[in-house]
Coordinates of C-alpha atoms in Angstrom, one line a residue:
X66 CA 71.4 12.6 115.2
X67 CA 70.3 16.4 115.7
X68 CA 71.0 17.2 112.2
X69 CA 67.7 16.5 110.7
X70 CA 68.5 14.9 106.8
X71 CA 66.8 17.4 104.7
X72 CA 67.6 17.2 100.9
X73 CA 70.6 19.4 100.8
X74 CA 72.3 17.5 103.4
X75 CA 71.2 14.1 101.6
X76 CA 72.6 15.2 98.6
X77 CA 76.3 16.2 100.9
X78 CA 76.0 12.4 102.3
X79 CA 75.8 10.9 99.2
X80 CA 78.7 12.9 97.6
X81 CA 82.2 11.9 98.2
X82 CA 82.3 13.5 102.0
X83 CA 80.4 10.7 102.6
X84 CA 82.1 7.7 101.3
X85 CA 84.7 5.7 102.3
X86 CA 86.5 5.9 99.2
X87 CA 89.1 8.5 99.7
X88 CA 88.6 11.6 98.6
X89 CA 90.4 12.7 95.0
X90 CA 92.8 15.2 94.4
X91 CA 91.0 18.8 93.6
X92 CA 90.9 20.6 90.2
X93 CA 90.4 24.4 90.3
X94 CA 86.2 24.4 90.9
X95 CA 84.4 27.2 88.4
X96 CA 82.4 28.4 91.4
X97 CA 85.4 30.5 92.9
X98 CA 84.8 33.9 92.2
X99 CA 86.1 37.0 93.6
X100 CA 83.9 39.1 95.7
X101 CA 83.3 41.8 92.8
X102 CA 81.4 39.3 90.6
X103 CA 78.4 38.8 93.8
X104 CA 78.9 42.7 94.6
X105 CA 77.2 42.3 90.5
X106 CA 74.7 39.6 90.8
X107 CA 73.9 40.2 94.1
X108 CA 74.6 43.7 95.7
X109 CA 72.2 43.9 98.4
X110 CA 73.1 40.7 100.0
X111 CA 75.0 39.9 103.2
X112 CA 78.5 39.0 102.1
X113 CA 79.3 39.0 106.0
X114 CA 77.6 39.4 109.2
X115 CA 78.2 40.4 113.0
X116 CA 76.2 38.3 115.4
X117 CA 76.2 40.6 118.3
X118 CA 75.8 43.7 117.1
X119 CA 73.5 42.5 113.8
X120 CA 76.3 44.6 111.8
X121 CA 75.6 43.2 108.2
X122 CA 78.2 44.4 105.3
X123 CA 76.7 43.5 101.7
X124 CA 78.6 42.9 98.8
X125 CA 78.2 46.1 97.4
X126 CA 79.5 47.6 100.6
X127 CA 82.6 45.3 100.8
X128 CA 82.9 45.9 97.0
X129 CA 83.1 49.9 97.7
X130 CA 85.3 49.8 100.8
X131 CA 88.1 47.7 99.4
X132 CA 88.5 49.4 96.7
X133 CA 88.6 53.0 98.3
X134 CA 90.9 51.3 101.0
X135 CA 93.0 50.0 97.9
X136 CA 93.3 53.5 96.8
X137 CA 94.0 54.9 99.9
X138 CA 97.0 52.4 100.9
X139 CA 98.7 53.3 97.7
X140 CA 98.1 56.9 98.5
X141 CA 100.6 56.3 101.4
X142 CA 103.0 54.7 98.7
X143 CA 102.2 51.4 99.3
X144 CA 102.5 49.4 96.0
X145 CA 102.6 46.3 94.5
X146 CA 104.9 43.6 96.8
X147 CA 104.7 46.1 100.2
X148 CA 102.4 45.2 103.1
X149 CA 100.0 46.0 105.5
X150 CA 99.3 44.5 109.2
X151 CA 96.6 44.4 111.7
X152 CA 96.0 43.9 115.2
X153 CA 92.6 43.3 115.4
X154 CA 89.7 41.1 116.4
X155 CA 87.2 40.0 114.2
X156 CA 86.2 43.3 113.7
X157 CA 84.0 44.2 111.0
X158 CA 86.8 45.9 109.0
X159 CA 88.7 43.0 109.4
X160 CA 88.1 41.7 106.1
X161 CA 87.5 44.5 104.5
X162 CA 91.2 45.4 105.3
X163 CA 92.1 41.4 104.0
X164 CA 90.0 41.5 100.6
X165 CA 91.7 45.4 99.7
X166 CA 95.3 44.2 100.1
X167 CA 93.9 41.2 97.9
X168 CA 93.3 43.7 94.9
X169 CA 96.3 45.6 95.6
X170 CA 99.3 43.1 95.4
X171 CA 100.0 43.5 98.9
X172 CA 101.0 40.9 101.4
X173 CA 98.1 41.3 104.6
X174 CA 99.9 40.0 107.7
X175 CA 97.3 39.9 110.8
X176 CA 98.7 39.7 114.2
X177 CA 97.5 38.1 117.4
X178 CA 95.4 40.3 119.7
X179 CA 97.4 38.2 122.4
X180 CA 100.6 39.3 121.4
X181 CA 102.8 42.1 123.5
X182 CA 104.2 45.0 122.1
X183 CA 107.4 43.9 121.6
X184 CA 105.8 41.1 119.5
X185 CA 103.3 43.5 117.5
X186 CA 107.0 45.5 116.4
X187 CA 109.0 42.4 115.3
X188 CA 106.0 41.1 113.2
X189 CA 105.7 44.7 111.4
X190 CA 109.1 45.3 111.1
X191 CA 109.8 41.3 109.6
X192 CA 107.2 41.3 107.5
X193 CA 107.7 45.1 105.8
X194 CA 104.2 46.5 106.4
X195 CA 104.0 49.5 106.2
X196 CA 100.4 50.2 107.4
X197 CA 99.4 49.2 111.2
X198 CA 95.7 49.0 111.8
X199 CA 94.1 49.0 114.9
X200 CA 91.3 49.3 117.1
X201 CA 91.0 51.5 120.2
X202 CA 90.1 47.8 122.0
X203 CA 94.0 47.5 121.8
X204 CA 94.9 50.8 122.3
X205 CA 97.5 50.9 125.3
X206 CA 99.7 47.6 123.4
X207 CA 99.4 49.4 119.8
X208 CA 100.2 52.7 121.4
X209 CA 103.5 51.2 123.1
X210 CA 104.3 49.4 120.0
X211 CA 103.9 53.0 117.3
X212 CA 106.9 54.2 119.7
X213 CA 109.2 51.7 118.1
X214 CA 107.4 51.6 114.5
X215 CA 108.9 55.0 113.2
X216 CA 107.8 55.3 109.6
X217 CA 105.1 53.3 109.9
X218 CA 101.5 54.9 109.1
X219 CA 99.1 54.1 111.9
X220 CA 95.7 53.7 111.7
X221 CA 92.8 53.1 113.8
X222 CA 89.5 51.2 112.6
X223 CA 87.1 52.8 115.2
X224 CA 87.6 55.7 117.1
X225 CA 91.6 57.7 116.9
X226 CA 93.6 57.5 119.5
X227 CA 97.3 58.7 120.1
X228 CA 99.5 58.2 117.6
X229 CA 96.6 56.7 115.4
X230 CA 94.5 58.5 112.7
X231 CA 91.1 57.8 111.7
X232 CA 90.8 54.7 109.4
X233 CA 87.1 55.5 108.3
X234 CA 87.7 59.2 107.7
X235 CA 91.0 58.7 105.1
X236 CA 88.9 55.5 103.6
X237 CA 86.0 57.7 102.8
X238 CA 88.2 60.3 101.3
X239 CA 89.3 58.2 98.6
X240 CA 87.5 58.0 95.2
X241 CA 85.2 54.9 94.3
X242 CA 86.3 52.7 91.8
X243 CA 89.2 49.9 91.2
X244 CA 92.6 50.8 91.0
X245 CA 94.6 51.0 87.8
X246 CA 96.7 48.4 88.2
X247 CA 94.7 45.8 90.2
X248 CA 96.6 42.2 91.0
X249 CA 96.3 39.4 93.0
X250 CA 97.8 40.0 96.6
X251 CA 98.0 37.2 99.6
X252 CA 98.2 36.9 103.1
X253 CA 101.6 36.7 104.8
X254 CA 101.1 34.7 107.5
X255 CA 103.3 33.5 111.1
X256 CA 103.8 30.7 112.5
X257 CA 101.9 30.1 115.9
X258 CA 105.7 30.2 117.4
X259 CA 104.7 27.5 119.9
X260 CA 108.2 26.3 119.6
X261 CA 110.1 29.4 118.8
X262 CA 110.3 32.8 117.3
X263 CA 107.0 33.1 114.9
X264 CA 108.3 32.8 111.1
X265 CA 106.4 34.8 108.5
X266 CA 105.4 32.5 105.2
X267 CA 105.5 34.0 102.1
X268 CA 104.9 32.9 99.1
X269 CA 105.8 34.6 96.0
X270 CA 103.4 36.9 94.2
X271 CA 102.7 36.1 90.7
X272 CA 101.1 39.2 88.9
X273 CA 98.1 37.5 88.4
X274 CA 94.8 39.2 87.9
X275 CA 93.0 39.5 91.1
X276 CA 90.5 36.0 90.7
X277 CA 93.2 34.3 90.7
X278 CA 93.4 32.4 93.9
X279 CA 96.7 30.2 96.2
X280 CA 96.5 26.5 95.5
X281 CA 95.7 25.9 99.3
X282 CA 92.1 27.4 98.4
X283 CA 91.3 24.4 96.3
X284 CA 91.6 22.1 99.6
X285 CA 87.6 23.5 99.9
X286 CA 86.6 22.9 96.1
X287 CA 84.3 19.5 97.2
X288 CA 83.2 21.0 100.6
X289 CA 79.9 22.6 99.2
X290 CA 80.4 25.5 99.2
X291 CA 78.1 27.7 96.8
X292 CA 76.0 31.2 97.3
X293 CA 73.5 29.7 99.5
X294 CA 76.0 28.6 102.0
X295 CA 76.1 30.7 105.5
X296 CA 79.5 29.6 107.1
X297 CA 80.9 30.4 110.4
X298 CA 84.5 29.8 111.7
X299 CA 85.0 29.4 115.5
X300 CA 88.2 31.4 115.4
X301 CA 90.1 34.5 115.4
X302 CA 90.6 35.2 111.9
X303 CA 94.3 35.8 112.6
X304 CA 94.8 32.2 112.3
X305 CA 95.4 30.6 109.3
X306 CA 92.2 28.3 109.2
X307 CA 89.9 30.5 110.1
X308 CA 90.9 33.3 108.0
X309 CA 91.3 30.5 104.8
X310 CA 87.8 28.9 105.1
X311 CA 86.2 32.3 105.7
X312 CA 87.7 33.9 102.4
X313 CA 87.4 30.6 100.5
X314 CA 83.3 30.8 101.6
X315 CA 83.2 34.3 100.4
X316 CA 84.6 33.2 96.8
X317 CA 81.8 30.6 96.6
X318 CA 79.7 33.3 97.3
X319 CA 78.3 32.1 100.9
X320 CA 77.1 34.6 103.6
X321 CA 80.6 34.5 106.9
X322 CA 79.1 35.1 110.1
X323 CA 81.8 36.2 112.6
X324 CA 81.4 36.1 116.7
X325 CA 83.6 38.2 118.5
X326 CA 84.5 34.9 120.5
X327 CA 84.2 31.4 121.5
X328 CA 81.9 29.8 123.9
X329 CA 79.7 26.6 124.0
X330 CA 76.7 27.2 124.3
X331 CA 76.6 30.5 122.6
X332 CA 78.3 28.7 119.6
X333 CA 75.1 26.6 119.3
X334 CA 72.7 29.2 119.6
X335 CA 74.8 30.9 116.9
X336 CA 74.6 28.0 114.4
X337 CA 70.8 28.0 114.7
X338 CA 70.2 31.3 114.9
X339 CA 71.7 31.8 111.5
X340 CA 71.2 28.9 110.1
X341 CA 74.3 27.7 109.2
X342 CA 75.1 25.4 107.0
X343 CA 79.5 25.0 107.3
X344 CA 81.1 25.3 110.0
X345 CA 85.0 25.2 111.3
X346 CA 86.6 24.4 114.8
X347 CA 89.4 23.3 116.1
X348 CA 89.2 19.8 118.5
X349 CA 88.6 22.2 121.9
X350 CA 85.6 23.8 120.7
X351 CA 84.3 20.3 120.3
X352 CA 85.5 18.9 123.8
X353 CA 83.5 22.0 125.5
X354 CA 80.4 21.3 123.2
X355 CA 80.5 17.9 124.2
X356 CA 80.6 18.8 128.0
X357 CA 77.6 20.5 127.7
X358 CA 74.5 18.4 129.2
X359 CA 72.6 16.7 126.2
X360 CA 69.1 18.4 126.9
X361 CA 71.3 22.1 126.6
X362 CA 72.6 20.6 123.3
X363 CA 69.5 19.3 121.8
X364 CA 67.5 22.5 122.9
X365 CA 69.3 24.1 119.5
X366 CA 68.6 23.1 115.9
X367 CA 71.5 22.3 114.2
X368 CA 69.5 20.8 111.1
X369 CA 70.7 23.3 108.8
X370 CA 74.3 22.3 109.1
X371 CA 75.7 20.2 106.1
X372 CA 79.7 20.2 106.6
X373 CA 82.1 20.1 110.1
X374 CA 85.5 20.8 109.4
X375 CA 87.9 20.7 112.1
X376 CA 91.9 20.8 112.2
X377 CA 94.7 22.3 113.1
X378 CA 95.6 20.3 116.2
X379 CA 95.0 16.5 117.4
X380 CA 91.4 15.1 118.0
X381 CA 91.0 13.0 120.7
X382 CA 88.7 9.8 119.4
X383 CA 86.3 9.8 121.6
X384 CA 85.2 13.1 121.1
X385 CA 85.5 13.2 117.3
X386 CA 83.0 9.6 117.5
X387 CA 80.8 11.2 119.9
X388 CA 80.9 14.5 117.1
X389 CA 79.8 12.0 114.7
X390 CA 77.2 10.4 116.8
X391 CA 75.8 14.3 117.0
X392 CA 75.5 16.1 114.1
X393 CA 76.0 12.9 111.6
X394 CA 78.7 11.5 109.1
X395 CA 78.9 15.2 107.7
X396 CA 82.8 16.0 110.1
X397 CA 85.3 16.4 107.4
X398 CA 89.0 17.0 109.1
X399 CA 92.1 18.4 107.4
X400 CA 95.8 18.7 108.2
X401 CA 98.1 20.9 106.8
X402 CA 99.8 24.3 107.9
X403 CA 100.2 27.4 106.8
X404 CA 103.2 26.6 104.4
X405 CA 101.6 25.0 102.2
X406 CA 103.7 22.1 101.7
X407 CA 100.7 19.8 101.4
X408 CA 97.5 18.9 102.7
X409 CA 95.1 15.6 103.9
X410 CA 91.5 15.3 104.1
X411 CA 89.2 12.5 105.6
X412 CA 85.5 12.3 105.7
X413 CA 83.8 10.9 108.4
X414 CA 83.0 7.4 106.6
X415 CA 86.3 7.2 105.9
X416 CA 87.9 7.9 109.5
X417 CA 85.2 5.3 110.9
X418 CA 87.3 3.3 108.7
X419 CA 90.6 4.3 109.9
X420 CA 90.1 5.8 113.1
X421 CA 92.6 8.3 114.0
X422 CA 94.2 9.0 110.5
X423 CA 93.9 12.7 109.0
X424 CA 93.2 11.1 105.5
X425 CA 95.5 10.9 102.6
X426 CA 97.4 13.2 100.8
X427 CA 95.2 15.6 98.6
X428 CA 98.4 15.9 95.9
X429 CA 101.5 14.7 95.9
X430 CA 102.6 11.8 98.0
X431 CA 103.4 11.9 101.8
X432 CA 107.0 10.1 103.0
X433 CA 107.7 8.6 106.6
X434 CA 111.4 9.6 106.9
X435 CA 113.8 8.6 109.1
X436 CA 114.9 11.9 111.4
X437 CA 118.7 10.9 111.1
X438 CA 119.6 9.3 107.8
X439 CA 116.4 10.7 106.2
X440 CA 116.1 7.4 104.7
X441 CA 112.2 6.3 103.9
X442 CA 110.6 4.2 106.4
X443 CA 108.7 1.3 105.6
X444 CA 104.6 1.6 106.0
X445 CA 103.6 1.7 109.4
X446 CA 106.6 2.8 111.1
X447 CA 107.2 6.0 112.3
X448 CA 109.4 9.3 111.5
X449 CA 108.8 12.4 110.4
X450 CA 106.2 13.4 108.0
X451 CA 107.3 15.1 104.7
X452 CA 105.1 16.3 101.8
X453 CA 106.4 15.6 98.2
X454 CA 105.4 19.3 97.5
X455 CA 105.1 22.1 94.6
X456 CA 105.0 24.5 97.4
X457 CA 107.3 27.2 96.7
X458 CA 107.2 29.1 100.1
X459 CA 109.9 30.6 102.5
X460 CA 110.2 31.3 105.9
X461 CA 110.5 35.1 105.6
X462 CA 114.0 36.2 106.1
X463 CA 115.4 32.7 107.9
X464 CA 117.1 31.2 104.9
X465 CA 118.0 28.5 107.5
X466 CA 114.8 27.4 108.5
X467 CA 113.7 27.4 105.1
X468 CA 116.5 25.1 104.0
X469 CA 116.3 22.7 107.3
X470 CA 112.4 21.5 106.6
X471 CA 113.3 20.5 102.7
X472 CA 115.4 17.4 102.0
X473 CA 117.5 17.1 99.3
X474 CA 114.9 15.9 97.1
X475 CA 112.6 19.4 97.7
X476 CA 110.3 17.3 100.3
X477 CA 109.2 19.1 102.9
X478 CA 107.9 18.9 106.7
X479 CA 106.2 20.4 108.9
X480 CA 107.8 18.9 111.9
X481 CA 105.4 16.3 112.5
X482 CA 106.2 12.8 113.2
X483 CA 103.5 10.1 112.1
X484 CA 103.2 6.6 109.9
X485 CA 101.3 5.5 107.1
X486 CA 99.2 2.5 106.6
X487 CA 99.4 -0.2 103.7
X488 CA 95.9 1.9 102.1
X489 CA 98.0 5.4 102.5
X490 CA 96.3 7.0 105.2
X491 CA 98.2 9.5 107.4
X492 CA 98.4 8.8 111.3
X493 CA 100.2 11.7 113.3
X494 CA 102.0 10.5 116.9
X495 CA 103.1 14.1 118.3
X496 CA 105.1 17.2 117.0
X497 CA 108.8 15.9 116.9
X498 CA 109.9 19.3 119.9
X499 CA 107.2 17.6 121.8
X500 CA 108.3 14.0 121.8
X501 CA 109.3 13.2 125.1
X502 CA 111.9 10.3 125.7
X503 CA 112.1 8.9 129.0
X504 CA 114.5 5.8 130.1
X505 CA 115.5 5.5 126.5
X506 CA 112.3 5.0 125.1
X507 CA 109.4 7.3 123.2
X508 CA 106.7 8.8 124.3
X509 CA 104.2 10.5 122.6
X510 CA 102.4 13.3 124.4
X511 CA 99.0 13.3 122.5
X512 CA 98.3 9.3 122.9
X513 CA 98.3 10.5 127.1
X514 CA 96.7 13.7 126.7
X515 CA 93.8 11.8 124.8
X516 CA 93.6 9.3 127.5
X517 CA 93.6 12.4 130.2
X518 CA 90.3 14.1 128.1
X519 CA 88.7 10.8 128.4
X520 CA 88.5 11.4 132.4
X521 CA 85.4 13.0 133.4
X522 CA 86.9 15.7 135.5
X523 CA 89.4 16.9 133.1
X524 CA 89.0 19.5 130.3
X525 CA 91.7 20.2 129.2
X526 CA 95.4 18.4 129.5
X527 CA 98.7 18.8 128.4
X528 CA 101.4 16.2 128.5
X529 CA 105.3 17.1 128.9
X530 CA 108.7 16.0 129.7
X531 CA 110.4 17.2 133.0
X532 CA 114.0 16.4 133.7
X533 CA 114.5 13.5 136.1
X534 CA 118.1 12.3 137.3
X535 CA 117.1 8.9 136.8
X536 CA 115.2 8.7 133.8
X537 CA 116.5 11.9 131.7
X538 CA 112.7 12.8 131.3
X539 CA 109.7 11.8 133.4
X540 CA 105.8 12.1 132.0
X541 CA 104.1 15.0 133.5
X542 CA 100.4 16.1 132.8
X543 CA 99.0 19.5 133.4
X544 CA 95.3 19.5 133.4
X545 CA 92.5 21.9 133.5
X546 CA 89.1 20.4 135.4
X547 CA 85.6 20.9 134.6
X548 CA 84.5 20.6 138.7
X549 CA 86.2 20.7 142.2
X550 CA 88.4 17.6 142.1
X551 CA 88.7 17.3 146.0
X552 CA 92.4 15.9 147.6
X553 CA 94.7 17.1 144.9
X554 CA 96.6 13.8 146.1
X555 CA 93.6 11.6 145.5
X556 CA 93.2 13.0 142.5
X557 CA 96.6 13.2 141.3
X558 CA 96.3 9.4 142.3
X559 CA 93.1 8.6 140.8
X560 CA 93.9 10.1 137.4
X561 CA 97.3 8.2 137.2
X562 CA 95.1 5.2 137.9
X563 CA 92.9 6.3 135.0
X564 CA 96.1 6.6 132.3
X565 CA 97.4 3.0 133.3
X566 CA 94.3 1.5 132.6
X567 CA 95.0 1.5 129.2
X568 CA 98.1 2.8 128.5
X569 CA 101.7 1.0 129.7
X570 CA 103.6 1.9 132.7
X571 CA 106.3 3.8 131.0
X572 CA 103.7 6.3 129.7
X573 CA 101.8 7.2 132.3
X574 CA 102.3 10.5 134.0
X575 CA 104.2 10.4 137.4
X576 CA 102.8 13.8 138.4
X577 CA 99.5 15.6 137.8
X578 CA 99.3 19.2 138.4
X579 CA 95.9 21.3 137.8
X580 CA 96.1 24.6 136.6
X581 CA 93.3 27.1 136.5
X582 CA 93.8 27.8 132.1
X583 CA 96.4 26.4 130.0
X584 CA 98.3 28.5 127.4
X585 CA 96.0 27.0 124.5
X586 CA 95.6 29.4 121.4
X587 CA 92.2 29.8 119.6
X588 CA 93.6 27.3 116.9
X589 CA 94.0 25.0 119.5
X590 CA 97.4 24.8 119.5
X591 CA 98.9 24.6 123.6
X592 CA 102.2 26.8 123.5
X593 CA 104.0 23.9 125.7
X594 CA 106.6 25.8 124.9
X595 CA 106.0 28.6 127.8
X596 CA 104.7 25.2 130.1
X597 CA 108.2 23.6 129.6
X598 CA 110.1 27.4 130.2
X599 CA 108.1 26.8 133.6
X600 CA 108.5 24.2 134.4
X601 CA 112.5 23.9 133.3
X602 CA 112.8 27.0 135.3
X603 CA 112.0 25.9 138.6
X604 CA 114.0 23.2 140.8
X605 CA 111.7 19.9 141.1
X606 CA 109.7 20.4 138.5
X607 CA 106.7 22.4 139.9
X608 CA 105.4 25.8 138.2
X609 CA 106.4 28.9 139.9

């Protein structure tokens, strides 16, 4: 194991991460505590850090910023319920932007980088911000969007540019100090729209003061977290995981160390560079890790890391064993979503124990419905997923989707379809859009794409359904490799071989096409929605 068990990370694998006892619901922890109360005890300390420029921002600095930028953003009007958005990397005024709509009762919406202008003007314009930062990175796709954001004050982080004013110049204009009427704001976030139209999720605002914190936060109350902690998320912070276990780190009072992005190698030197001690991916970043040869990974010291959490799409097995194997029984994964509608956890001991679950429900209890007669389903078979849930979220604007993922009981989904065993532990199959049904019968993308990623020339693999005259839908897997595969025939071939090895006839791919990058997000979510446009557009099935 590279993780070297020194007496903080002893004391994590005798805590209840460790055992196979599931873990218990969370109570609100005494340890969250909004940034102003370290900007006290601790000014001069790191509350976040760049790692390649060395930027560091202390607590008294984040403390100072947020509040002049709370001052300034309801100098332009903006008050209590209104918004802001940004297009942005993980740019050091990132979250300073996040933590001064916090204190001002705002919803804070960040956007893709990715995202076109026409996207950038329907996420403003649905989710009533009426701020747009930037950065002169994303100039020319900010500049196009400003054309159709009349009204909308504009803003650049860095340098101006066009139709954008200077961020740092109308901050530093503003008085120091908190604003009068200070109260709890919260993220507005959108659905990765891998399947659709993104959808905004809001929750209601509750006029509480601003330590108050969403209910999702208390998912991380038994992860560790405290003010020695230096934590480091994989992602963009525009996603909903990164951004949550970033903010909830900063509460405890632990040092966020942000890269601008995500490679292997450089993610390990990262992690001992800083020392890290949590750490958050999503199942790709561990796949490329794991590619890497072993005498590159154990050149790095990882022995300061205490906590792995990982989520927000399927892990294959092997990897998340050979994970294990690495850094030790300290790889806690979660599932949820942005909604909020509910939430599982499983430590390592206990998915040894249950290989392939995402744990049990951390409140509330989890229902197997049936997709037509939403009648419950006995354990062990499957239907969709729903959360018996307090969450009281909407889909921003889309009264209809709100109402179509709640049954008449207030249960909720998020579109999953999975089964539960006799001890309660949650087993997803595939996304319900994604289920492909082929001579009458199921298949379930992610059981092939996890035998695809067990191939040793694949990287990367996706798994859909093609229209065939015969069969209604065939299998089809588009793959990305990790070396020159030769005959694309032989290989085709060879990796067909590979699926039926293990997996029936029925749902093995007939076709194998390889592609240079698939349309993954950072989260790790593949938009098969674009891969199915593709494919649906073009006669025979083969990508334009």
């Amino acid at each position: 194991m590279a993780a070297n068990l020194h007496g903080s990370v002893e004391r994590l694998l005798m805590s209840e991460l460790a055992s196979t006892q599931p873990i218990p619901p969370t109570t609100a922890p005494e340890r969250l505590l909004h940034p102003d109360t370290h900007a006290l005890r601790r000014p001069d300390v790191a509350a976040y850090k760049m790692h390649e420029t060395g930027e560091e921002v202390t607590w008294a600095q984040l403390q100072d910023r947020s509040q002049r930028c709370a001052r300034l953003l309801r100098s332009f009007g903006v008050g209590v319920g209104g918004g802001i958005a940004m297009l942005l990397d993980n740019h050091p005024r990132f979250l300073e932007l996040c933590w001064a709509a916090q204190r001002s009762g705002l919803y804070f919406t960040p956007i893709s980088w990715h995202s076109t202008a026409s996207e950038v003007v329907y996420i403003v314009e649905n989710s009533g911000a009426s701020v747009l930062f930037t950065s002169s990175k994303f100039a020319a796709v900010a500049e196009a969007a400003a054309v159709h954001l009349p009204g909308i004050t504009l803003l650049s982080v860095d340098e101006p540019f066009g139709t954008f004013g200077s961020y740092l110049e109308a901050r530093d204009g503003q008085a120091a100090g908190p604003l009068e009427d200070e109260q709890f704001g919260d993220d507005m976030l959108y659905t990765s729209g891998t399947t659709g139209r993104p959808k905004g999720v809001r929750r209601p605002l509750t006029g509480d003061p601003i330590d108050r914190y969403p209910d999702l936060y208390l998912l991380y109350a038994r992860t560790g977290f405290d003010e020695r902690a230096v934590h480091h998320s994989a992602g963009p912070l525009y996603h909903a995981s990164p951004l949550h276990t970033t903010m909830v780190a900063m509460t405890f009072g632990g040092t966020v160390v942000l890269a601008d992005h995500f490679e292997a190698e450089s993610a390990l030197e990262l992690l001992s560079t800083h020392g890290v001690t949590h750490s958050n991916w999503v199942p790709t970043h561990f796949v490329r890790m794991l590619r890497l040869s072993r005498d590159v990974r154990d050149s790095y010291d990882l022995s300061s890391l205490e906590l792995v959490i990982h989520g927000a799409a399927p892990c294959p097995v092997w990897a998340k064993v050979e994970m294990i194997d690495w850094v030790g029984p300290i790889v806690l994964e979660y599932y949820g979503g942005s909604e909020g509608f509910g939430s599982c956890l499983i430590s390592s001991a206990e998915w040894l124990a249950h290989r392939g679950s995402v744990g049990r429900s951390t409140e509330g209890t989890i229902h197997i419905l049936d997709e037509e007669t939403k009648n419950e389903l006995p354990i062990g078979e499957i239907g969709l997923v729903y959360f018996e849930s307090r969450a009281n979220m909407a889909y921003h604007g889309d009264d209809e989707k709100t109402a179509a993922v709640r049954t008449k009981q207030g249960w909720a989904t998020l579109g999953d379809i999975g089964h539960i065993d006799a001890d309660g532990y949650l087993y997803l199959a595939d996304r319900r859009a994604d289920l492909i049904i082929t001579g009458g019968v199921n298949v379930y993308p992610r059981e092939v794409e996890e035998r695809l990623l067990e191939h040793p020339l694949i990287a990367d693999a996706a798994v859909i359904g093609i229209a065939d005259a015969e069969f209604g839908e065939r299998v089809h897997a588009i793959v990305e490799t990790s070396g020159p595969i030769g005959d694309p025939a032989a290989f085709a071939a060879d990796v067909i071989a590979h699926c039926r090895e293990t997996l029936a006839k029925f749902k093995c791919p007939r076709g194998v096409d390889v592609v240079d990058d698939l349309p993954r997000q950072e989260n790790g979510k593949l938009y098969k929605r674009l891969l199915k446009d593709q494919y649906r557009a073009v006669a025979g099935g083969a990508p334009q």
